[in-house]
PDB file of C-alpha atoms and ligand atoms in Angstrom:
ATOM      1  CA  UNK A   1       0.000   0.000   0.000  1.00  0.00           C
ATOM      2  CA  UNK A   2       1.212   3.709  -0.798  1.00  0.00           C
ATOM      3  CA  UNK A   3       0.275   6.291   1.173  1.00  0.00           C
ATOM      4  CA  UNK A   4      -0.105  10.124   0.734  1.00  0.00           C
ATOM      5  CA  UNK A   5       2.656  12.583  -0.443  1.00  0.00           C
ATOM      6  CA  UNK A   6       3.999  14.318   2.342  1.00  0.00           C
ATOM      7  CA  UNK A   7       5.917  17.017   2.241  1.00  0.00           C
ATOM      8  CA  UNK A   8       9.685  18.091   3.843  1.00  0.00           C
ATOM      9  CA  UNK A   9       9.320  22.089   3.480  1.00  0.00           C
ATOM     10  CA  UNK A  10      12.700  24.139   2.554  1.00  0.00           C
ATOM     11  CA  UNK A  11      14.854  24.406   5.762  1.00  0.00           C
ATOM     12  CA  UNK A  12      12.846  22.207   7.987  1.00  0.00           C
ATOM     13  CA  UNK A  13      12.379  18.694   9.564  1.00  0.00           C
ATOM     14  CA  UNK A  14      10.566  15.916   9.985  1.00  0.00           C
ATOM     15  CA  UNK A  15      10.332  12.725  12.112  1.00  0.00           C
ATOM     16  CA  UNK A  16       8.422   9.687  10.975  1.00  0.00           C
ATOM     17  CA  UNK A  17       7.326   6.596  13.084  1.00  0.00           C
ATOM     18  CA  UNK A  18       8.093   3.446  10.725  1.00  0.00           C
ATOM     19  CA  UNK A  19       6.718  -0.482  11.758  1.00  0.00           C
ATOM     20  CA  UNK A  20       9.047  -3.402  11.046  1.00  0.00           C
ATOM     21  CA  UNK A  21       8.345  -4.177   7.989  1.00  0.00           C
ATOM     22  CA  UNK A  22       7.651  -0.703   6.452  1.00  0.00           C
ATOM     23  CA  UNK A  23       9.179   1.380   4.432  1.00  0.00           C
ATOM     24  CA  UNK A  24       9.499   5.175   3.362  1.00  0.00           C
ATOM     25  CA  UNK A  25      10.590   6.782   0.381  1.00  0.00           C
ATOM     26  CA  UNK A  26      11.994   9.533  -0.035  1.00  0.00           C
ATOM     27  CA  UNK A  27      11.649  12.056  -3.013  1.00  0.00           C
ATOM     28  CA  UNK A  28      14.640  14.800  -4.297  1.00  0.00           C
ATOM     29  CA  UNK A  29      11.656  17.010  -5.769  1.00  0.00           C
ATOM     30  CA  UNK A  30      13.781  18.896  -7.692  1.00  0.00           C
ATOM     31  CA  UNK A  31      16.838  17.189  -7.853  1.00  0.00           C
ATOM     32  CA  UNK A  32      19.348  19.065  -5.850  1.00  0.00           C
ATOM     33  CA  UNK A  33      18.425  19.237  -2.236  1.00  0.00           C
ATOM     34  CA  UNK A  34      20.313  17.178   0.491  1.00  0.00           C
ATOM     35  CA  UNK A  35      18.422  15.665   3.146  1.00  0.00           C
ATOM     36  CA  UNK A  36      20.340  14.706   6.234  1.00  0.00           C
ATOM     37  CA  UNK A  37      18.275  11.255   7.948  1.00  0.00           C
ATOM     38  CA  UNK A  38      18.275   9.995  11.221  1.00  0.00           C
ATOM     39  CA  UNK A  39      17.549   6.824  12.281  1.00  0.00           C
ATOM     40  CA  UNK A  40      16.736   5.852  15.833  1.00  0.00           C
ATOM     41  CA  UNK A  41      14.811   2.543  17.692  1.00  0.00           C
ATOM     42  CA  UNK A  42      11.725   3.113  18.680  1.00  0.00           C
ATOM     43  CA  UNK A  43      11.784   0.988  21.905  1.00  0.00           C
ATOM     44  CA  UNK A  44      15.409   3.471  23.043  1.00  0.00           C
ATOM     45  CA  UNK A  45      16.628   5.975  21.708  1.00  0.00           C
ATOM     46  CA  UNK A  46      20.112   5.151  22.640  1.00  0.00           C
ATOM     47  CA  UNK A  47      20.081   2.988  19.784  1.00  0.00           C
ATOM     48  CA  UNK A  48      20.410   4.850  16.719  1.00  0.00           C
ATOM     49  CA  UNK A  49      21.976   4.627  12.868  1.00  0.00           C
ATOM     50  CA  UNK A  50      25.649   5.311  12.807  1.00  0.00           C
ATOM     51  CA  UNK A  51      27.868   6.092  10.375  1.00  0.00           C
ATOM     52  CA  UNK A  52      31.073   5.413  11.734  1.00  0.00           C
ATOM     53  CA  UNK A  53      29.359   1.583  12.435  1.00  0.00           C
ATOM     54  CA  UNK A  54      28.467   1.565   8.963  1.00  0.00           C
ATOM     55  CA  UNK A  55      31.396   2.253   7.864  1.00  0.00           C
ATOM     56  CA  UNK A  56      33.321  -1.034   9.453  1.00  0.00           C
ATOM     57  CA  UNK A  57      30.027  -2.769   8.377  1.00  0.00           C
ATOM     58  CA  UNK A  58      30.392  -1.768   4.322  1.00  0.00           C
ATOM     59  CA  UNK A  59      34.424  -1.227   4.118  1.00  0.00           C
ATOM     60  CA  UNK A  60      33.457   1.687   2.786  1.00  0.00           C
ATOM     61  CA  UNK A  61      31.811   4.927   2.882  1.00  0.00           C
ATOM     62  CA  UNK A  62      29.397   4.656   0.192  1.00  0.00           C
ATOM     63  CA  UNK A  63      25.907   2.780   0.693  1.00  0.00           C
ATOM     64  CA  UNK A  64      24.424   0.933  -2.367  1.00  0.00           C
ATOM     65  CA  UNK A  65      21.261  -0.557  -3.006  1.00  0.00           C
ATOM     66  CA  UNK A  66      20.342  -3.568  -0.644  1.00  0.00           C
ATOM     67  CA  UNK A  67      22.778  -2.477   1.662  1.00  0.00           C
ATOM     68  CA  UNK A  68      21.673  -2.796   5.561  1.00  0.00           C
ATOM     69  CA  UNK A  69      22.531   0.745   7.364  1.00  0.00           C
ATOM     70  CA  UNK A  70      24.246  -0.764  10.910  1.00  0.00           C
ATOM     71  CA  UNK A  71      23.125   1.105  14.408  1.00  0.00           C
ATOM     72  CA  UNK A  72      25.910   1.909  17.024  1.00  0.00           C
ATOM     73  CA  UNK A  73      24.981  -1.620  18.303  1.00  0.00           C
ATOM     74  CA  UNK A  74      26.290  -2.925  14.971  1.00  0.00           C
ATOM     75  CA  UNK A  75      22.838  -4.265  13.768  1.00  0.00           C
ATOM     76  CA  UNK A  76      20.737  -3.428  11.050  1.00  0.00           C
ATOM     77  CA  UNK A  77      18.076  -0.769  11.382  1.00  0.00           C
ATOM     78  CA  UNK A  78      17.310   0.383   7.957  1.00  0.00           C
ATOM     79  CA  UNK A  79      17.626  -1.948   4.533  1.00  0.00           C
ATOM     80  CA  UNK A  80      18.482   0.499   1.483  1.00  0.00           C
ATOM     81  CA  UNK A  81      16.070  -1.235  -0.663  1.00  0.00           C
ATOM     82  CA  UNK A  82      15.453   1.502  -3.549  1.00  0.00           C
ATOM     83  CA  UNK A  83      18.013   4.323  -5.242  1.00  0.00           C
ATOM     84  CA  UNK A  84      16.791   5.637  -8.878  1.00  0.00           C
ATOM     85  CA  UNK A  85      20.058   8.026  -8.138  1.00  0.00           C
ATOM     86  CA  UNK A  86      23.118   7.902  -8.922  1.00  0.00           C
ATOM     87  CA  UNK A  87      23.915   6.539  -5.690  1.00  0.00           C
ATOM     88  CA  UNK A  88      26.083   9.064  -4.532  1.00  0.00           C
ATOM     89  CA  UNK A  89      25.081  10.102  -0.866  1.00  0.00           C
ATOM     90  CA  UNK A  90      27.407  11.432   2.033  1.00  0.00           C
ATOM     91  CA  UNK A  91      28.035   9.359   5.046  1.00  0.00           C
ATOM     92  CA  UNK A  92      31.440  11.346   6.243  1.00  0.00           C
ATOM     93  CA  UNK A  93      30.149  14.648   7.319  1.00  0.00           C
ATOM     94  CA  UNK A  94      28.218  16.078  10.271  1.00  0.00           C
ATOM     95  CA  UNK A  95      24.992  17.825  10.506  1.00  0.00           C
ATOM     96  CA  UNK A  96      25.354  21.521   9.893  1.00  0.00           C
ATOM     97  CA  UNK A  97      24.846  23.702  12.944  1.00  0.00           C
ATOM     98  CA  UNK A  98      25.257  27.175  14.261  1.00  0.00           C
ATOM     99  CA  UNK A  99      28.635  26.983  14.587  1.00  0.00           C
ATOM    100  CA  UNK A 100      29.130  26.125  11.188  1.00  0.00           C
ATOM    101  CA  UNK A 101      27.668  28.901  10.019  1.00  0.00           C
ATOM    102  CA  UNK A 102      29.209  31.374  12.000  1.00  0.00           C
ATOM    103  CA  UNK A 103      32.214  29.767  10.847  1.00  0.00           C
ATOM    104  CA  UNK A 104      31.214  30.745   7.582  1.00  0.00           C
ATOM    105  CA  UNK A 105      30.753  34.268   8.508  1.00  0.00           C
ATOM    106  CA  UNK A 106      27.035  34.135   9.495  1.00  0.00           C
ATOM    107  CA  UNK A 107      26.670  36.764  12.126  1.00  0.00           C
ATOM    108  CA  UNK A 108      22.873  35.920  12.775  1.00  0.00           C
ATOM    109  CA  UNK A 109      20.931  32.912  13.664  1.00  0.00           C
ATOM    110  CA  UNK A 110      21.274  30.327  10.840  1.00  0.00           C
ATOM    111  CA  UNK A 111      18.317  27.131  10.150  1.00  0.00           C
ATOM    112  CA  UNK A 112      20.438  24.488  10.671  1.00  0.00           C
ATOM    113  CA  UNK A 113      20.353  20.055  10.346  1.00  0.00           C
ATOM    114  CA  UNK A 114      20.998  19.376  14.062  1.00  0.00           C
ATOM    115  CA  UNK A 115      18.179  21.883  15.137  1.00  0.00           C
ATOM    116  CA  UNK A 116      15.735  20.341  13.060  1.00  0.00           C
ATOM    117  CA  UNK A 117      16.747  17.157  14.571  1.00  0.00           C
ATOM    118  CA  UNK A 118      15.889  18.573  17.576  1.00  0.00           C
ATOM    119  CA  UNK A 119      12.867  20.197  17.025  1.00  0.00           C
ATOM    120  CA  UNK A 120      11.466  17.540  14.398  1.00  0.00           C
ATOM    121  CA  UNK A 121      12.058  15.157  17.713  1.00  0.00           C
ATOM    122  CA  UNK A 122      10.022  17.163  19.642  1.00  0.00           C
ATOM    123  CA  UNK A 123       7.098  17.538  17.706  1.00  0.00           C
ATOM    124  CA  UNK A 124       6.660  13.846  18.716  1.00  0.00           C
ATOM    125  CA  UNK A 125       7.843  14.481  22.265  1.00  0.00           C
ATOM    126  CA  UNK A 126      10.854  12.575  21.858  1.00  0.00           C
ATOM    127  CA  UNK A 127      14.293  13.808  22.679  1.00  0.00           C
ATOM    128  CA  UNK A 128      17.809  12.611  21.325  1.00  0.00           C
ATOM    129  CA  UNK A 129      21.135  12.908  23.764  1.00  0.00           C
ATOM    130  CA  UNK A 130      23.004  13.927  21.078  1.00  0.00           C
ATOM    131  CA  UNK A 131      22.773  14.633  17.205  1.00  0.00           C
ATOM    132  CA  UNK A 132      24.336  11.585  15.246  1.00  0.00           C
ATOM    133  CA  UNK A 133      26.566  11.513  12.194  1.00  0.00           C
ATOM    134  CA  UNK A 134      23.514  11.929   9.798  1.00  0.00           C
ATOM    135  CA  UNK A 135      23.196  10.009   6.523  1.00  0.00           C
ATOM    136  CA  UNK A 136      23.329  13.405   4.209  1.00  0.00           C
ATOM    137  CA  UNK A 137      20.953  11.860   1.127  1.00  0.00           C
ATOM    138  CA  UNK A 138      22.473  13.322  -2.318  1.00  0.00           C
ATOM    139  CA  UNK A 139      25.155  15.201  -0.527  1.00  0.00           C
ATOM    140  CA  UNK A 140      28.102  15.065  -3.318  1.00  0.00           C
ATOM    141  CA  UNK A 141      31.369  15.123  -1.186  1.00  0.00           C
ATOM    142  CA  UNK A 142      33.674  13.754  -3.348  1.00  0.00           C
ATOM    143  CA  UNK A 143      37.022  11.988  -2.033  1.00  0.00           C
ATOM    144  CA  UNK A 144      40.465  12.002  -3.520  1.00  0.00           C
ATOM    145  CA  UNK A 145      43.447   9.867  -3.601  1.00  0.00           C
ATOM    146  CA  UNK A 146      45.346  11.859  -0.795  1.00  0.00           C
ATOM    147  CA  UNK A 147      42.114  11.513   1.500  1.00  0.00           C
ATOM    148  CA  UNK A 148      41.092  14.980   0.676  1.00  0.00           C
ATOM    149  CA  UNK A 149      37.316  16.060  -0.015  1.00  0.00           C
ATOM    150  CA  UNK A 150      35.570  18.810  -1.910  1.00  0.00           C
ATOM    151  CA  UNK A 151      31.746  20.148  -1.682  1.00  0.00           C
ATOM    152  CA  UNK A 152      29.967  19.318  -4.737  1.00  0.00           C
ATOM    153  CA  UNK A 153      27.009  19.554  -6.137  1.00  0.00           C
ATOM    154  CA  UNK A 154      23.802  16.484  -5.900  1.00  0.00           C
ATOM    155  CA  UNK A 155      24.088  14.189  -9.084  1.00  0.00           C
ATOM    156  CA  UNK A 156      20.423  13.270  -9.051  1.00  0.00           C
ATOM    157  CA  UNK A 157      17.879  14.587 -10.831  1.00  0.00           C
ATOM    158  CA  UNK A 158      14.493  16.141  -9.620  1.00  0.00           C
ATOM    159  CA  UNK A 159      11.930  12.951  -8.591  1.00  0.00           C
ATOM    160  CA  UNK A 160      15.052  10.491  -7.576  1.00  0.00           C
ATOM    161  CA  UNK A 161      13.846   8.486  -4.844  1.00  0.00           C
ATOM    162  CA  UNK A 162      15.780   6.345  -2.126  1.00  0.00           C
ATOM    163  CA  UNK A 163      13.569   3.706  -0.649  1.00  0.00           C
ATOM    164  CA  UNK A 164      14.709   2.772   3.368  1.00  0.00           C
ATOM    165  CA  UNK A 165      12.833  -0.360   4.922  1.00  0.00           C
ATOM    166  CA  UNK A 166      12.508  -0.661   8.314  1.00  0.00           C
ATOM    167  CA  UNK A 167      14.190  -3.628   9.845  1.00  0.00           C
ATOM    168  CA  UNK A 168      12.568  -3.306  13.384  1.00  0.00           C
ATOM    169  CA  UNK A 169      10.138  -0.067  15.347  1.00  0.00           C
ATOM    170  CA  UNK A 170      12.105   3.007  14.245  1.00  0.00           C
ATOM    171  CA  UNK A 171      11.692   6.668  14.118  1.00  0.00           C
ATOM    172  CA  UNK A 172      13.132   8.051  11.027  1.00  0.00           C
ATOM    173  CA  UNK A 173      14.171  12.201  10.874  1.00  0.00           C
ATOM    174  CA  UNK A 174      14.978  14.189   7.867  1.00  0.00           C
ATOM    175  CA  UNK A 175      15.799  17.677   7.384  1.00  0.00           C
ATOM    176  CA  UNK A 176      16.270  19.269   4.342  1.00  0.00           C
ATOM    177  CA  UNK A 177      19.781  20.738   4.697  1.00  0.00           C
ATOM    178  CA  UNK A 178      19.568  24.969   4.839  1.00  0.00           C
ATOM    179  CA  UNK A 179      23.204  25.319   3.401  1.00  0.00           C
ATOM    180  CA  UNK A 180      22.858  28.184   1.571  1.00  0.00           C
ATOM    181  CA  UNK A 181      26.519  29.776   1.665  1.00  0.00           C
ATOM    182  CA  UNK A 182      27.933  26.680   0.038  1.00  0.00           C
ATOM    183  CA  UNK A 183      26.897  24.635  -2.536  1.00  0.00           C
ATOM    184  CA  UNK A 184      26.176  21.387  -1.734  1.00  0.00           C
ATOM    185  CA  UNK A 185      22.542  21.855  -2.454  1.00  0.00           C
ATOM    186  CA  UNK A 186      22.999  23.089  -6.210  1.00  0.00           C
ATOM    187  CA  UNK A 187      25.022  26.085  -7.697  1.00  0.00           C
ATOM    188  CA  UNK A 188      21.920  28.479  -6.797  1.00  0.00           C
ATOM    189  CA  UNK A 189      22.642  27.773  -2.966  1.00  0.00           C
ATOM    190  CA  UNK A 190      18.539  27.904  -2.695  1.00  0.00           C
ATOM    191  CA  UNK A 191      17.214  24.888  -0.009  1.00  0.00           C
ATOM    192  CA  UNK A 192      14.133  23.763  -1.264  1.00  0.00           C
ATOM    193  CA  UNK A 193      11.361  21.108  -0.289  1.00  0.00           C
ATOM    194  CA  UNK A 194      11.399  17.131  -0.388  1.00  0.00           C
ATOM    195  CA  UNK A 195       8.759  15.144  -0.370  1.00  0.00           C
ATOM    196  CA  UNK A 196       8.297  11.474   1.129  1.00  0.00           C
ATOM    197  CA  UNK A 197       5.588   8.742   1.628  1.00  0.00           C
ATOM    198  CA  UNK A 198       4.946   6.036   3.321  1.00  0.00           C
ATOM    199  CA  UNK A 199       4.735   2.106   1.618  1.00  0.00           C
ATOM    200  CA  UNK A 200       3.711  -1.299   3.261  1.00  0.00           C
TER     201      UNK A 200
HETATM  202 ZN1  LIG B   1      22.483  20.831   7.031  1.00  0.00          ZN
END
């Protein structure tokens, strides 16, 4: 069964309660907007998806299709059933937050990944300790020989969809990434919405 379209507006989060069994995907509208995802267990939220775990689980930093993404108790939480991408999609950078932005030379307050964590969280009064490595959906970071990466641009194109399955309870958070000084979501540096639904 397919549910509604839902939609991720520009700058914002959401967080999503997902059954074993179920699955969400979720749609880069218009082709060039990251979306850093959470994953955490419904049953404790000290249980949650990590990158650095996934990492050791995939020798590698690059998830492909059918590809189980490994909590910080080295177990599957999420099954990467479904990428019409390219496949490219982050796994080695953190959230943004305010002090990345005023590291950037924002002087004001800045939307930002880990506060929509938070907040997204909180609209279904649940709290995280601490903000994960996110998986960054579509972020391009590219990684050279010498171990050095650059910022580029998503490789998708608008209505690429990644499918994630949910391999027990789970609470899934995404937040469409406000980088706007940089950019990692398109030359134009202009967040914009994603959309997602729900599939049984
Ligand atoms: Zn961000």
């Amino acid at each position: 069964m397919v549910t509604d379209l839902h939609v991720v507006p520009a700058r914002c989060g959401r967080a999503v309660r997902l059954a074993k069994g179920q699955a969400i995907q979720i749609i880069n509208t218009h082709g060039q907007q990251v979306v850093d995802t959470w994953c955490f267990n419904a049953d404790d939220m000290s249980e949650f998806m990590s990158m650095e775990h996934l990492h050791a689980t995939l020798q590698g930093i690059f998830p492909a299709k059918g590809d189980g993404l490994t909590t910080n108790r080295r177990r599957p939480i999420l099954i990467l059933e479904e990428d019409s991408s390219p496949g490219r999609h982050d796994t080695v950078i953190a959230a943004c937050d305010v002090h990345r932005y005023a590291a950037l030379g924002c002087t004001q307050y800045h939307d930002n990944c880990t506060d929509n964590l938070k907040t997204a969280l909180g609209q279904i009064n649940l709290r995280a300790a601490a903000c994960p490595a996110p998986l960054n959906l579509w972020m391009n970071i590219p990684v050279g020989p010498d171990g050095k990466i650059t910022w580029g641009e998503p490789l998708c194109k608008p209505g690429d969809h990644v499918t994630l399955r949910a391999v027990f309870d789970c609470i899934v958070v995404m937040s469409t990434c406000p980088q706007d000084m940089i950019p990692i979501n398109g030359a134009a540096c202009t967040p914009t919405e994603v959309h997602y639904r729900l599939l049984t």
